[in-house]
Tab-separated table of C-alpha atoms and ligand atoms in Angstrom:
chain	number	residue	atom	x	y	z
A	1	MET	CA	27.122	13.399	-31.453
A	2	ALA	CA	23.589	12.094	-31.564
A	3	LEU	CA	21.685	12.021	-28.317
A	4	HIS	CA	20.139	8.600	-27.794
A	5	LYS	CA	19.208	8.694	-24.155
A	6	ARG	CA	15.964	10.378	-23.060
A	7	SER	CA	15.552	10.560	-19.302
A	8	TRP	CA	12.188	10.613	-17.624
A	9	ALA	CA	11.372	13.707	-15.614
A	10	GLU	CA	8.496	15.001	-13.563
A	11	PRO	CA	5.569	16.551	-15.478
A	12	PHE	CA	5.365	19.411	-12.949
A	13	LYS	CA	7.434	22.166	-11.408
A	14	ILE	CA	7.754	23.056	-7.728
A	15	LYS	CA	5.763	26.048	-6.457
A	16	MET	CA	6.297	25.802	-2.698
A	17	VAL	CA	8.852	24.039	-0.495
A	18	GLU	CA	8.880	22.784	3.080
A	19	LEU	CA	12.189	23.286	4.884
A	20	LEU	CA	13.658	20.328	6.759
A	21	LYS	CA	15.676	20.174	9.955
A	22	MET	CA	19.113	18.581	9.610
A	23	THR	CA	20.233	16.393	12.536
A	24	THR	CA	23.494	14.765	13.658
A	25	PRO	CA	24.047	10.997	14.094
A	26	ALA	CA	24.213	11.514	17.888
A	27	GLN	CA	20.820	13.255	17.875
A	28	ARG	CA	19.374	10.452	15.786
A	29	GLN	CA	20.832	7.749	18.075
A	30	LYS	CA	18.971	9.339	20.968
A	31	ALA	CA	15.773	9.861	18.987
A	32	ILE	CA	15.525	6.235	17.845
A	33	LYS	CA	16.324	4.895	21.315
A	34	ASP	CA	13.604	7.139	22.789
A	35	ALA	CA	11.270	5.798	20.089
A	36	GLY	CA	11.880	2.189	21.209
A	37	TYR	CA	13.598	1.430	17.877
A	38	ASN	CA	10.262	1.840	16.138
A	39	THR	CA	10.298	4.349	13.267
A	40	PHE	CA	6.545	4.915	13.754
A	41	LEU	CA	7.343	6.479	17.129
A	42	LEU	CA	9.836	9.045	15.803
A	43	LYS	CA	8.837	12.676	15.588
A	44	SER	CA	8.485	13.764	11.982
A	45	GLU	CA	10.586	16.873	12.621
A	46	ASP	CA	13.538	14.599	13.458
A	47	VAL	CA	13.316	12.941	10.034
A	48	TYR	CA	15.192	14.164	6.966
A	49	ILE	CA	13.780	12.050	4.120
A	50	ASP	CA	10.536	10.380	5.129
A	51	LEU	CA	9.991	7.041	3.398
A	52	LEU	CA	7.775	5.627	6.134
A	53	THR	CA	4.849	5.470	3.761
A	54	ASP	CA	3.347	6.745	0.541
A	55	SER	CA	0.055	7.083	2.409
A	56	GLY	CA	-1.268	10.610	2.815
A	57	THR	CA	2.199	11.982	2.120
A	58	SER	CA	1.786	13.116	-1.497
A	59	ALA	CA	2.152	16.705	-2.635
A	60	MET	CA	-1.191	17.995	-3.861
A	61	SER	CA	-1.358	19.996	-7.076
A	62	ASP	CA	-2.385	23.656	-7.313
A	63	GLN	CA	-5.687	22.380	-8.738
A	64	GLN	CA	-6.270	20.234	-5.663
A	65	TRP	CA	-5.373	23.100	-3.314
A	66	SER	CA	-7.818	25.350	-5.105
A	67	GLY	CA	-10.363	22.536	-4.815
A	68	LEU	CA	-10.058	22.852	-1.043
A	69	MET	CA	-11.441	26.373	-1.333
A	70	LEU	CA	-14.530	24.978	-3.044
A	71	GLY	CA	-15.481	22.870	-0.030
A	72	ASP	CA	-19.235	22.767	0.462
A	73	GLU	CA	-19.345	22.010	4.174
A	74	ALA	CA	-22.989	21.070	4.355
A	75	TYR	CA	-23.822	18.156	6.619
A	76	ALA	CA	-25.835	16.471	3.897
A	77	GLY	CA	-25.663	16.371	0.108
A	78	SER	CA	-22.484	18.429	-0.320
A	79	LYS	CA	-21.623	19.441	-3.903
A	80	ASN	CA	-18.240	17.832	-3.425
A	81	PHE	CA	-19.829	14.458	-2.735
A	82	TYR	CA	-21.501	14.573	-6.136
A	83	ASN	CA	-18.227	15.597	-7.805
A	84	LEU	CA	-16.515	12.649	-6.156
A	85	GLU	CA	-19.345	10.333	-7.150
A	86	ARG	CA	-18.984	11.503	-10.761
A	87	ALA	CA	-15.204	10.915	-10.684
A	88	VAL	CA	-15.654	7.398	-9.266
A	89	LYS	CA	-18.201	6.576	-11.982
A	90	LYS	CA	-16.098	8.100	-14.756
A	91	TYR	CA	-12.708	6.626	-13.870
A	92	TYR	CA	-13.665	3.402	-12.086
A	93	GLY	CA	-17.190	2.681	-13.327
A	94	TYR	CA	-18.763	1.756	-9.987
A	95	THR	CA	-22.418	2.607	-9.428
A	96	TYR	CA	-22.663	3.401	-5.719
A	97	LEU	CA	-20.201	5.397	-3.619
A	98	ILE	CA	-19.809	5.612	0.148
A	99	PRO	CA	-17.013	7.948	1.261
A	100	THR	CA	-15.002	6.966	4.347
A	101	HIS	CA	-12.318	8.758	6.321
A	102	GLN	CA	-9.675	6.448	4.789
A	103	GLY	CA	-9.246	2.939	3.431
A	104	ARG	CA	-9.674	1.015	6.675
A	105	GLY	CA	-13.001	2.752	7.299
A	106	ALA	CA	-14.240	1.194	4.060
A	107	GLU	CA	-12.707	-2.176	5.010
A	108	ASN	CA	-14.600	-2.132	8.290
A	109	ILE	CA	-17.938	-1.429	6.598
A	110	LEU	CA	-17.395	-3.967	3.804
A	111	SER	CA	-16.268	-6.692	6.241
A	112	GLN	CA	-19.214	-6.138	8.562
A	113	VAL	CA	-21.736	-6.109	5.744
A	114	MET	CA	-20.446	-9.130	3.831
A	115	ILE	CA	-18.632	-11.488	6.232
A	116	LYS	CA	-20.442	-13.867	8.574
A	117	LYS	CA	-18.826	-15.748	11.451
A	118	GLY	CA	-16.977	-18.790	10.092
A	119	ASP	CA	-16.591	-17.404	6.561
A	120	ILE	CA	-13.402	-17.763	4.532
A	121	VAL	CA	-12.007	-14.663	2.813
A	122	PRO	CA	-9.318	-15.435	0.231
A	123	GLY	CA	-6.937	-12.651	-0.712
A	124	ASN	CA	-3.739	-12.152	-2.721
A	125	MET	CA	-1.504	-11.772	0.335
A	126	TYR	CA	-2.724	-10.125	3.500
A	127	PHE	CA	-2.697	-6.434	4.254
A	128	THR	CA	-2.538	-5.519	7.934
A	129	THR	CA	-5.760	-3.521	8.366
A	130	THR	CA	-7.706	-5.467	5.727
A	131	ARG	CA	-7.074	-8.837	7.376
A	132	LEU	CA	-7.791	-7.493	10.856
A	133	HIS	CA	-11.207	-6.161	9.784
A	134	GLN	CA	-11.999	-9.505	8.145
A	135	GLU	CA	-11.050	-11.292	11.371
A	136	LEU	CA	-12.973	-8.867	13.595
A	137	ALA	CA	-16.056	-9.583	11.449
A	138	GLY	CA	-15.644	-13.317	12.160
A	139	GLY	CA	-13.904	-14.344	8.942
A	140	THR	CA	-10.667	-16.185	8.314
A	141	PHE	CA	-8.255	-14.786	5.765
A	142	VAL	CA	-6.572	-17.311	3.455
A	143	ASP	CA	-3.662	-16.289	1.240
A	144	VAL	CA	-4.207	-17.294	-2.407
A	145	ILE	CA	-1.386	-15.333	-4.033
A	146	ILE	CA	0.911	-17.257	-6.402
A	147	ASP	CA	3.981	-18.824	-4.745
A	148	GLU	CA	6.333	-16.582	-6.753
A	149	ALA	CA	5.198	-13.622	-4.623
A	150	HIS	CA	6.923	-15.061	-1.553
A	151	ASP	CA	10.274	-15.259	-3.336
A	152	SER	CA	12.048	-11.904	-3.383
A	153	GLU	CA	14.345	-12.979	-6.244
A	154	ASN	CA	11.749	-14.334	-8.654
A	155	LEU	CA	11.484	-12.003	-11.673
A	156	PHE	CA	7.936	-12.852	-12.800
A	157	PRO	CA	6.351	-9.487	-13.767
A	158	PHE	CA	2.927	-10.165	-12.197
A	159	LYS	CA	3.787	-11.503	-8.768
A	160	GLY	CA	0.509	-10.124	-7.396
A	161	ASN	CA	-1.516	-12.711	-9.344
A	162	VAL	CA	-4.102	-14.897	-7.673
A	163	ASP	CA	-3.372	-18.631	-7.847
A	164	LEU	CA	-6.620	-19.954	-9.326
A	165	ASN	CA	-5.827	-23.496	-8.171
A	166	LYS	CA	-5.636	-22.298	-4.583
A	167	VAL	CA	-9.027	-20.605	-4.979
A	168	GLU	CA	-10.583	-23.733	-6.506
A	169	ALA	CA	-9.172	-25.851	-3.691
A	170	LEU	CA	-10.767	-23.513	-1.122
A	171	ILE	CA	-14.125	-23.678	-2.882
A	172	LYS	CA	-13.906	-27.469	-2.884
A	173	LYS	CA	-12.925	-27.621	0.774
A	174	TYR	CA	-15.380	-25.104	2.260
A	175	GLY	CA	-18.065	-24.640	-0.411
A	176	ALA	CA	-18.752	-21.399	-2.270
A	177	LYS	CA	-21.392	-20.344	0.280
A	178	LYS	CA	-18.677	-19.914	2.911
A	179	ILE	CA	-16.762	-17.490	0.674
A	180	PRO	CA	-18.536	-14.107	0.577
A	181	TYR	CA	-15.936	-12.562	-1.702
A	182	ILE	CA	-12.352	-12.698	-2.823
A	183	CYS	CA	-10.326	-9.638	-1.929
A	184	VAL	CA	-7.930	-8.722	-4.752
A	185	ALA	CA	-5.346	-6.042	-4.046
A	186	VAL	CA	-3.866	-4.038	-6.926
A	187	THR	CA	-0.932	-3.664	-6.457
A	188	VAL	CA	0.065	-6.028	-3.616
A	189	ASN	CA	1.672	-3.883	-0.953
A	190	LEU	CA	3.363	-6.504	1.209
A	191	ALA	CA	4.723	-8.435	-1.769
A	192	GLY	CA	6.657	-5.298	-2.715
A	193	GLY	CA	4.087	-3.357	-4.724
A	194	GLN	CA	3.694	-6.214	-7.222
A	195	PRO	CA	0.961	-6.002	-9.871
A	196	VAL	CA	-1.832	-8.349	-10.950
A	197	SER	CA	-2.225	-9.035	-14.681
A	198	MET	CA	-5.444	-8.361	-16.574
A	199	GLU	CA	-5.468	-11.953	-17.803
A	200	ASN	CA	-5.401	-13.182	-14.203
A	201	LEU	CA	-8.346	-10.942	-13.307
A	202	LYS	CA	-10.322	-12.167	-16.319
A	203	GLN	CA	-9.711	-15.809	-15.380
A	204	LEU	CA	-10.644	-15.130	-11.767
A	205	ARG	CA	-13.869	-13.483	-12.936
A	206	LEU	CA	-14.795	-16.561	-14.972
A	207	LEU	CA	-14.076	-18.840	-12.027
A	208	THR	CA	-15.971	-16.742	-9.479
A	209	ASN	CA	-18.944	-16.292	-11.812
A	210	LYS	CA	-19.270	-20.072	-11.976
A	211	HIS	CA	-19.580	-20.206	-8.191
A	212	ASN	CA	-21.425	-16.950	-7.618
A	213	ILE	CA	-18.593	-15.453	-5.539
A	214	LYS	CA	-17.967	-11.712	-5.596
A	215	ILE	CA	-14.630	-10.010	-6.276
A	216	MET	CA	-13.903	-7.001	-4.106
A	217	LEU	CA	-10.915	-4.973	-5.124
A	218	ASP	CA	-8.533	-3.259	-2.774
A	219	MET	CA	-7.878	-0.576	-5.370
A	220	THR	CA	-5.541	1.511	-3.263
A	221	ARG	CA	-2.749	1.581	-5.893
A	222	ILE	CA	-4.741	0.688	-9.013
A	223	ALA	CA	-3.145	3.285	-11.320
A	224	GLU	CA	0.301	1.912	-10.476
A	225	ASN	CA	-0.952	-1.596	-11.268
A	226	ALA	CA	-2.320	-0.281	-14.582
A	227	TYR	CA	1.093	1.153	-15.452
A	228	PHE	CA	2.704	-2.295	-15.116
A	229	ILE	CA	-0.017	-3.841	-17.285
A	230	GLN	CA	0.631	-1.149	-19.904
A	231	GLN	CA	4.379	-1.819	-19.824
A	232	HIS	CA	4.443	-5.606	-19.551
A	233	GLU	CA	1.186	-7.249	-20.626
A	234	LYS	CA	0.566	-8.219	-24.226
A	235	GLY	CA	-2.049	-6.054	-25.927
A	236	TYR	CA	-1.913	-3.112	-23.510
A	237	ALA	CA	1.088	-1.074	-24.703
A	238	LYS	CA	-1.087	1.372	-26.629
A	239	LYS	CA	-3.885	1.649	-24.056
A	240	SER	CA	-4.001	4.580	-21.651
A	241	ILE	CA	-3.630	4.116	-17.897
A	242	ALA	CA	-7.172	5.491	-17.580
A	243	ALA	CA	-8.588	2.827	-19.917
A	244	ILE	CA	-6.677	0.050	-18.147
A	245	VAL	CA	-7.835	1.231	-14.712
A	246	LYS	CA	-11.444	1.137	-15.851
A	247	GLU	CA	-11.032	-2.307	-17.378
A	248	ILE	CA	-9.601	-3.674	-14.100
A	249	CYS	CA	-12.651	-2.410	-12.218
A	250	SER	CA	-14.992	-3.907	-14.810
A	251	TYR	CA	-14.061	-7.450	-13.707
A	252	THR	CA	-15.010	-6.759	-10.089
A	253	ASP	CA	-18.125	-6.123	-8.006
A	254	GLY	CA	-16.864	-3.320	-5.844
A	255	ALA	CA	-13.840	-1.901	-4.102
A	256	THR	CA	-12.351	-0.379	-1.015
A	257	PHE	CA	-10.021	2.537	-1.650
A	258	SER	CA	-7.484	4.461	0.350
A	259	GLY	CA	-7.362	7.813	-1.417
A	260	LYS	CA	-4.160	8.560	0.485
A	261	LYS	CA	-2.066	6.709	-2.087
A	262	ASP	CA	-2.908	6.893	-5.803
A	263	ALA	CA	-5.439	9.690	-5.429
A	264	LEU	CA	-2.814	12.147	-4.151
A	265	VAL	CA	-4.647	13.370	-1.062
A	266	ASN	CA	-3.606	13.570	2.568
A	267	ILE	CA	-6.816	11.961	3.846
A	268	GLY	CA	-9.796	10.153	2.350
A	269	GLY	CA	-11.123	6.873	1.058
A	270	PHE	CA	-14.292	5.125	-0.021
A	271	LEU	CA	-16.266	1.962	-0.543
A	272	ALA	CA	-17.769	1.594	-4.029
A	273	VAL	CA	-20.119	-1.201	-5.116
A	274	ASN	CA	-22.432	-2.139	-7.958
A	275	ASP	CA	-24.947	-4.137	-5.911
A	276	LYS	CA	-27.823	-2.071	-4.576
A	277	HIS	CA	-28.473	-4.322	-1.601
A	278	ILE	CA	-24.847	-4.168	-0.416
A	279	TYR	CA	-24.930	-0.412	-0.912
A	280	GLU	CA	-28.037	-0.045	1.221
A	281	GLU	CA	-26.581	-2.111	4.061
A	282	ALA	CA	-23.257	-0.266	3.877
A	283	SER	CA	-24.803	3.190	3.717
A	284	ASN	CA	-26.770	2.304	6.826
A	285	LEU	CA	-23.659	1.136	8.681
A	286	VAL	CA	-21.479	4.068	7.616
A	287	VAL	CA	-23.575	6.462	9.694
A	288	VAL	CA	-22.581	4.476	12.797
A	289	TYR	CA	-18.822	4.551	12.246
A	290	GLU	CA	-17.906	7.341	9.824
A	291	GLY	CA	-20.635	9.889	9.238
A	292	LEU	CA	-23.575	10.480	6.923
A	293	HIS	CA	-23.348	8.532	3.632
A	294	THR	CA	-22.644	11.738	1.698
A	295	TYR	CA	-19.509	12.608	3.673
A	296	GLY	CA	-18.362	9.485	5.559
A	297	GLY	CA	-15.903	11.205	7.893
A	298	LEU	CA	-14.539	13.662	5.335
A	299	ALA	CA	-14.906	17.399	4.995
A	300	GLY	CA	-16.416	18.580	1.698
A	301	ARG	CA	-13.037	20.023	0.741
A	302	ASP	CA	-11.363	16.623	1.224
A	303	MET	CA	-13.826	14.996	-1.161
A	304	GLU	CA	-13.145	17.727	-3.739
A	305	ALA	CA	-9.367	17.250	-3.515
A	306	MET	CA	-9.816	13.478	-3.894
A	307	ALA	CA	-12.056	13.886	-6.961
A	308	ILE	CA	-9.390	16.039	-8.632
A	309	GLY	CA	-6.593	13.709	-7.482
A	310	ILE	CA	-8.298	10.674	-9.029
A	311	ALA	CA	-8.244	12.413	-12.430
A	312	GLU	CA	-4.571	13.366	-12.028
A	313	SER	CA	-3.596	9.851	-10.908
A	314	VAL	CA	-4.510	8.226	-14.212
A	315	GLN	CA	-2.485	10.598	-16.405
A	316	ASP	CA	0.141	8.603	-18.322
A	317	GLU	CA	2.917	11.174	-17.810
A	318	HIS	CA	2.293	11.294	-14.079
A	319	MET	CA	2.555	7.540	-13.731
A	320	LYS	CA	5.634	7.305	-15.926
A	321	ALA	CA	7.471	9.757	-13.659
A	322	ARG	CA	6.108	8.184	-10.496
A	323	ILE	CA	7.296	4.659	-11.274
A	324	GLY	CA	10.359	6.046	-13.077
A	325	GLN	CA	11.549	7.604	-9.831
A	326	VAL	CA	11.000	4.393	-7.853
A	327	LYS	CA	12.896	2.427	-10.506
A	328	TYR	CA	15.733	4.972	-10.490
A	329	LEU	CA	16.273	4.292	-6.781
A	330	GLY	CA	15.987	0.539	-7.321
A	331	ASP	CA	18.601	0.582	-10.087
A	332	LYS	CA	21.008	2.553	-7.859
A	333	MET	CA	20.692	-0.050	-5.133
A	334	LEU	CA	21.205	-2.925	-7.543
A	335	GLU	CA	24.435	-1.293	-8.741
A	336	THR	CA	25.879	-1.727	-5.245
A	337	GLY	CA	24.520	-5.233	-4.730
A	338	ILE	CA	21.851	-4.409	-2.149
A	339	PRO	CA	19.385	-7.333	-1.866
A	340	ILE	CA	15.993	-5.905	-2.825
A	341	VAL	CA	12.689	-7.387	-3.924
A	342	LEU	CA	12.601	-7.817	-7.689
A	343	PRO	CA	11.091	-6.765	-9.948
A	344	VAL	CA	10.929	-3.278	-8.461
A	345	GLY	CA	7.277	-2.575	-7.651
A	346	GLY	CA	5.086	0.492	-7.751
A	347	HIS	CA	5.373	2.423	-4.518
A	348	GLY	CA	8.824	1.787	-3.151
A	349	ILE	CA	11.922	-0.300	-2.786
A	350	PHE	CA	11.771	-3.250	-0.424
A	351	ILE	CA	15.088	-4.375	1.052
A	352	ASP	CA	15.292	-8.089	1.825
A	353	ALA	CA	16.423	-7.982	5.455
A	354	LYS	CA	16.958	-11.746	5.626
A	355	ARG	CA	19.635	-11.453	2.945
A	356	PHE	CA	20.937	-8.074	4.203
A	357	LEU	CA	21.368	-9.330	7.794
A	358	PRO	CA	21.635	-13.131	7.506
A	359	HIS	CA	23.208	-13.343	10.975
A	360	ILE	CA	20.033	-12.066	12.713
A	361	LYS	CA	17.231	-14.600	13.344
A	362	GLN	CA	13.704	-13.603	12.312
A	363	GLU	CA	12.509	-13.543	15.934
A	364	GLN	CA	15.173	-10.909	16.626
A	365	PHE	CA	13.483	-8.624	14.105
A	366	PRO	CA	16.079	-8.039	11.357
A	367	ALA	CA	13.904	-5.666	9.325
A	368	GLN	CA	12.963	-3.643	12.406
A	369	VAL	CA	16.604	-3.122	13.374
A	370	LEU	CA	17.642	-2.345	9.796
A	371	ALA	CA	15.039	0.434	9.613
A	372	ALA	CA	16.463	1.860	12.855
A	373	GLU	CA	20.043	1.692	11.536
A	374	LEU	CA	19.124	3.494	8.304
A	375	TYR	CA	17.542	6.266	10.306
A	376	VAL	CA	20.630	6.697	12.470
A	377	ASP	CA	22.888	6.709	9.399
A	378	SER	CA	21.145	9.454	7.444
A	379	GLY	CA	17.811	10.520	8.917
A	380	VAL	CA	15.970	8.461	6.290
A	381	ARG	CA	12.850	6.952	7.847
A	382	THR	CA	11.651	3.583	6.530
A	383	MET	CA	9.260	0.904	7.767
A	384	GLU	CA	9.446	-2.728	8.832
A	385	ARG	CA	7.314	-5.092	6.763
A	386	GLY	CA	8.184	-8.465	8.248
A	387	ILE	CA	7.486	-10.415	11.401
A	388	VAL	CA	6.427	-7.386	13.445
A	389	SER	CA	3.891	-6.270	10.825
A	390	ALA	CA	2.636	-9.838	10.410
A	391	GLY	CA	1.505	-10.000	14.064
A	392	ARG	CA	0.289	-13.102	15.851
A	393	ASN	CA	-2.137	-15.860	15.011
A	394	ALA	CA	-5.186	-15.052	17.148
A	395	LYS	CA	-5.881	-18.754	17.812
A	396	THR	CA	-2.406	-20.072	18.660
A	397	GLY	CA	-0.834	-16.867	19.950
A	398	ASP	CA	2.345	-17.538	17.933
A	399	HIS	CA	4.057	-14.979	15.745
A	400	TYR	CA	3.162	-15.297	12.082
A	401	TYR	CA	6.523	-15.965	10.372
A	402	PRO	CA	6.212	-14.351	6.932
A	403	LYS	CA	8.622	-15.564	4.261
A	404	LEU	CA	9.308	-11.954	3.361
A	405	GLU	CA	11.185	-9.974	6.015
A	406	LEU	CA	11.436	-6.556	4.415
A	407	VAL	CA	12.286	-2.929	5.014
A	408	ARG	CA	10.113	-0.696	2.878
A	409	LEU	CA	11.468	2.525	1.431
A	410	THR	CA	8.180	4.001	0.325
A	411	ILE	CA	8.329	6.934	-2.040
A	412	PRO	CA	5.737	9.684	-1.511
A	413	ARG	CA	4.295	10.986	-4.783
A	414	ARG	CA	5.617	14.282	-6.206
A	415	VAL	CA	7.594	15.080	-3.019
A	416	TYR	CA	11.291	14.190	-3.334
A	417	THR	CA	13.898	14.849	-6.032
A	418	GLN	CA	16.421	12.667	-7.787
A	419	ALA	CA	19.137	14.063	-5.495
A	420	HIS	CA	17.146	12.768	-2.519
A	421	MET	CA	17.126	9.356	-4.188
A	422	ASP	CA	20.927	9.495	-4.471
A	423	VAL	CA	21.303	10.329	-0.770
A	424	ILE	CA	19.038	7.413	0.157
A	425	ALA	CA	20.979	4.939	-1.999
A	426	GLU	CA	24.304	6.122	-0.547
A	427	SER	CA	22.999	5.671	2.995
A	428	VAL	CA	21.772	2.131	2.321
A	429	GLU	CA	25.146	1.303	0.801
A	430	HIS	CA	26.949	2.650	3.868
A	431	VAL	CA	24.830	0.599	6.268
A	432	TYR	CA	25.362	-2.459	4.035
A	433	GLU	CA	29.135	-2.083	4.286
A	434	ASN	CA	28.858	-2.116	8.092
A	435	ARG	CA	26.098	-4.728	8.323
A	436	LYS	CA	28.109	-7.332	10.259
A	437	LYS	CA	28.213	-5.062	13.326
A	438	ILE	CA	24.408	-4.828	13.548
A	439	LYS	CA	22.690	-6.838	16.316
A	440	GLY	CA	19.043	-7.858	16.734
A	441	LEU	CA	16.279	-6.514	18.998
A	442	LYS	CA	14.047	-7.699	21.819
A	443	MET	CA	10.383	-6.612	21.950
A	444	ILE	CA	9.589	-5.007	25.291
A	445	TYR	CA	6.067	-3.703	24.629
A	446	GLU	CA	3.497	-5.308	22.343
A	447	PRO	CA	0.046	-3.830	21.691
A	448	LYS	CA	-2.811	-6.215	20.912
A	449	TYR	CA	-3.843	-4.905	17.481
A	450	LEU	CA	-1.550	-3.917	14.572
A	451	ARG	CA	1.428	-4.106	16.887
A	452	PHE	CA	3.941	-2.666	14.397
A	453	PHE	CA	2.540	0.824	14.906
A	454	GLN	CA	3.296	1.069	18.625
A	455	ALA	CA	5.572	-1.819	19.673
A	456	ARG	CA	8.803	-0.910	21.511
A	457	PHE	CA	12.163	-2.651	21.382
A	458	GLN	CA	15.547	-2.787	23.055
A	459	LYS	CA	18.910	-3.614	21.514
A	460	LEU	CA	20.198	-7.098	22.319
B	1	F0G	N1	-4.957	-1.484	1.545
B	1	F0G	C1	-3.665	-1.322	1.219
B	1	F0G	C2	-3.072	-2.154	0.145
B	1	F0G	C3	-2.899	-0.364	1.894
B	1	F0G	O1	-1.626	-0.207	1.559
B	1	F0G	C4	-3.497	0.408	2.917
B	1	F0G	C5	-2.716	1.373	3.674
B	1	F0G	C6	-4.845	0.197	3.225
B	1	F0G	C7	-5.548	-0.748	2.506
B	1	F0G	C8	-5.546	0.951	4.308
B	1	F0G	O2	-5.757	2.262	3.942
B	1	F0G	O3	-4.364	3.602	5.524
B	1	F0G	O4	-6.210	4.641	4.215
B	1	F0G	O5	-6.713	3.118	6.084
B	1	F0G	N2	-1.470	1.374	3.671
B	1	F0G	C9	-0.604	2.321	4.331
B	1	F0G	C10	0.814	1.935	4.083
B	1	F0G	C11	-0.920	2.560	5.757
B	1	F0G	O6	1.697	2.604	4.644
B	1	F0G	O7	1.079	1.035	3.295
B	1	F0G	P1	-5.764	3.470	5.011
């Protein structure tokens, strides 16, 4: 019989393993109660499969580990800085590099350098830390993502796209001078890891050039975005991920980057720009918050591992297996009718908690309680991405009520196997079967900034 099916598989083998502690449901009940029903407050050793985030949780390659041994721990001008600078130029094309300890360090510097009080900063959906830094710098974030992004059932393949009409309307209303830059995230995390198309970026570049507005990329998951362009956008099927990544950057003026995602490192990030003046201002500010401009809060060894990780992240085989694994889990969930965000995005599966738990009102935190229930069922740790993550409007004090109330099952890169994916899907199915018994939560402690990290809850 002829073999027609060809499965994807990882382009690596496993050299070292980390043993995990197995727990009982009773132990997990106690652990989540002690953690105030917030998965961020669980101890990692009490977690079996950790899908809290894909940030800093990747497995590094043997090449990256050997790179750690090549750390040049000089205070200034470390060899590893120049290796990283070369990698950023080669793969992304940006002229000036400022390393930072992670993505939000770069967001802080960029926001402080470019945003003045009263400015408007459009973006394709908010990200928690990005928006907060824009607000702390005196700006107001305005969402300009296409409407499709807010609909978890819409199948449009580029739900991360910027709505150019919304941008034009903002320019008309406030004037281009009030808009220091547009922040474009590739892919869009809170929309479910949804990509932006190249055509959309090209059109945005034309529009912003007309008004002299800069485009700053949040390029945290750019290689994943490039994979979707390769698979779904006309004219890109034969282009490499590396070529697509570089083309994306070519339509922008600079970027903030969390190396903890695509670049396969446990810590690291940077700000990269083409404008010398912005670079000079930023490299002056970085010494206040992060460290000298040739290390920015990182050890030399961290910069070396990130330089190597950037090269590995744009390999076609790597990305095919990465997204292939995420899609495998998504397909399993669809088989059992679990309501998830479609199309399946780059870094995880997002369960639609509003459809999973329609009997729980948004102000009783359906996604937060669903994450807690999944943990109790199987020791799988996930994250709320709904009303808790959205926070409050600083002016009115009200909750933001995001349309999307999601639980994110984020897949670390090169860490878990297909059997782990099966266990996860079975656990979600089990909780789904018993969903009617689940009740909402009450918030009993709320921190002022980025409350989702440390808020505590009680069962209603
Ligand atoms: N931008 C995006 C799109 C992100 O997803 C993150 C981090 C950041 C910026 C900030 O980078 O963590 O290195 O300071 N996202 C993590 C997550 C925390 O779990 O999604 P950072």
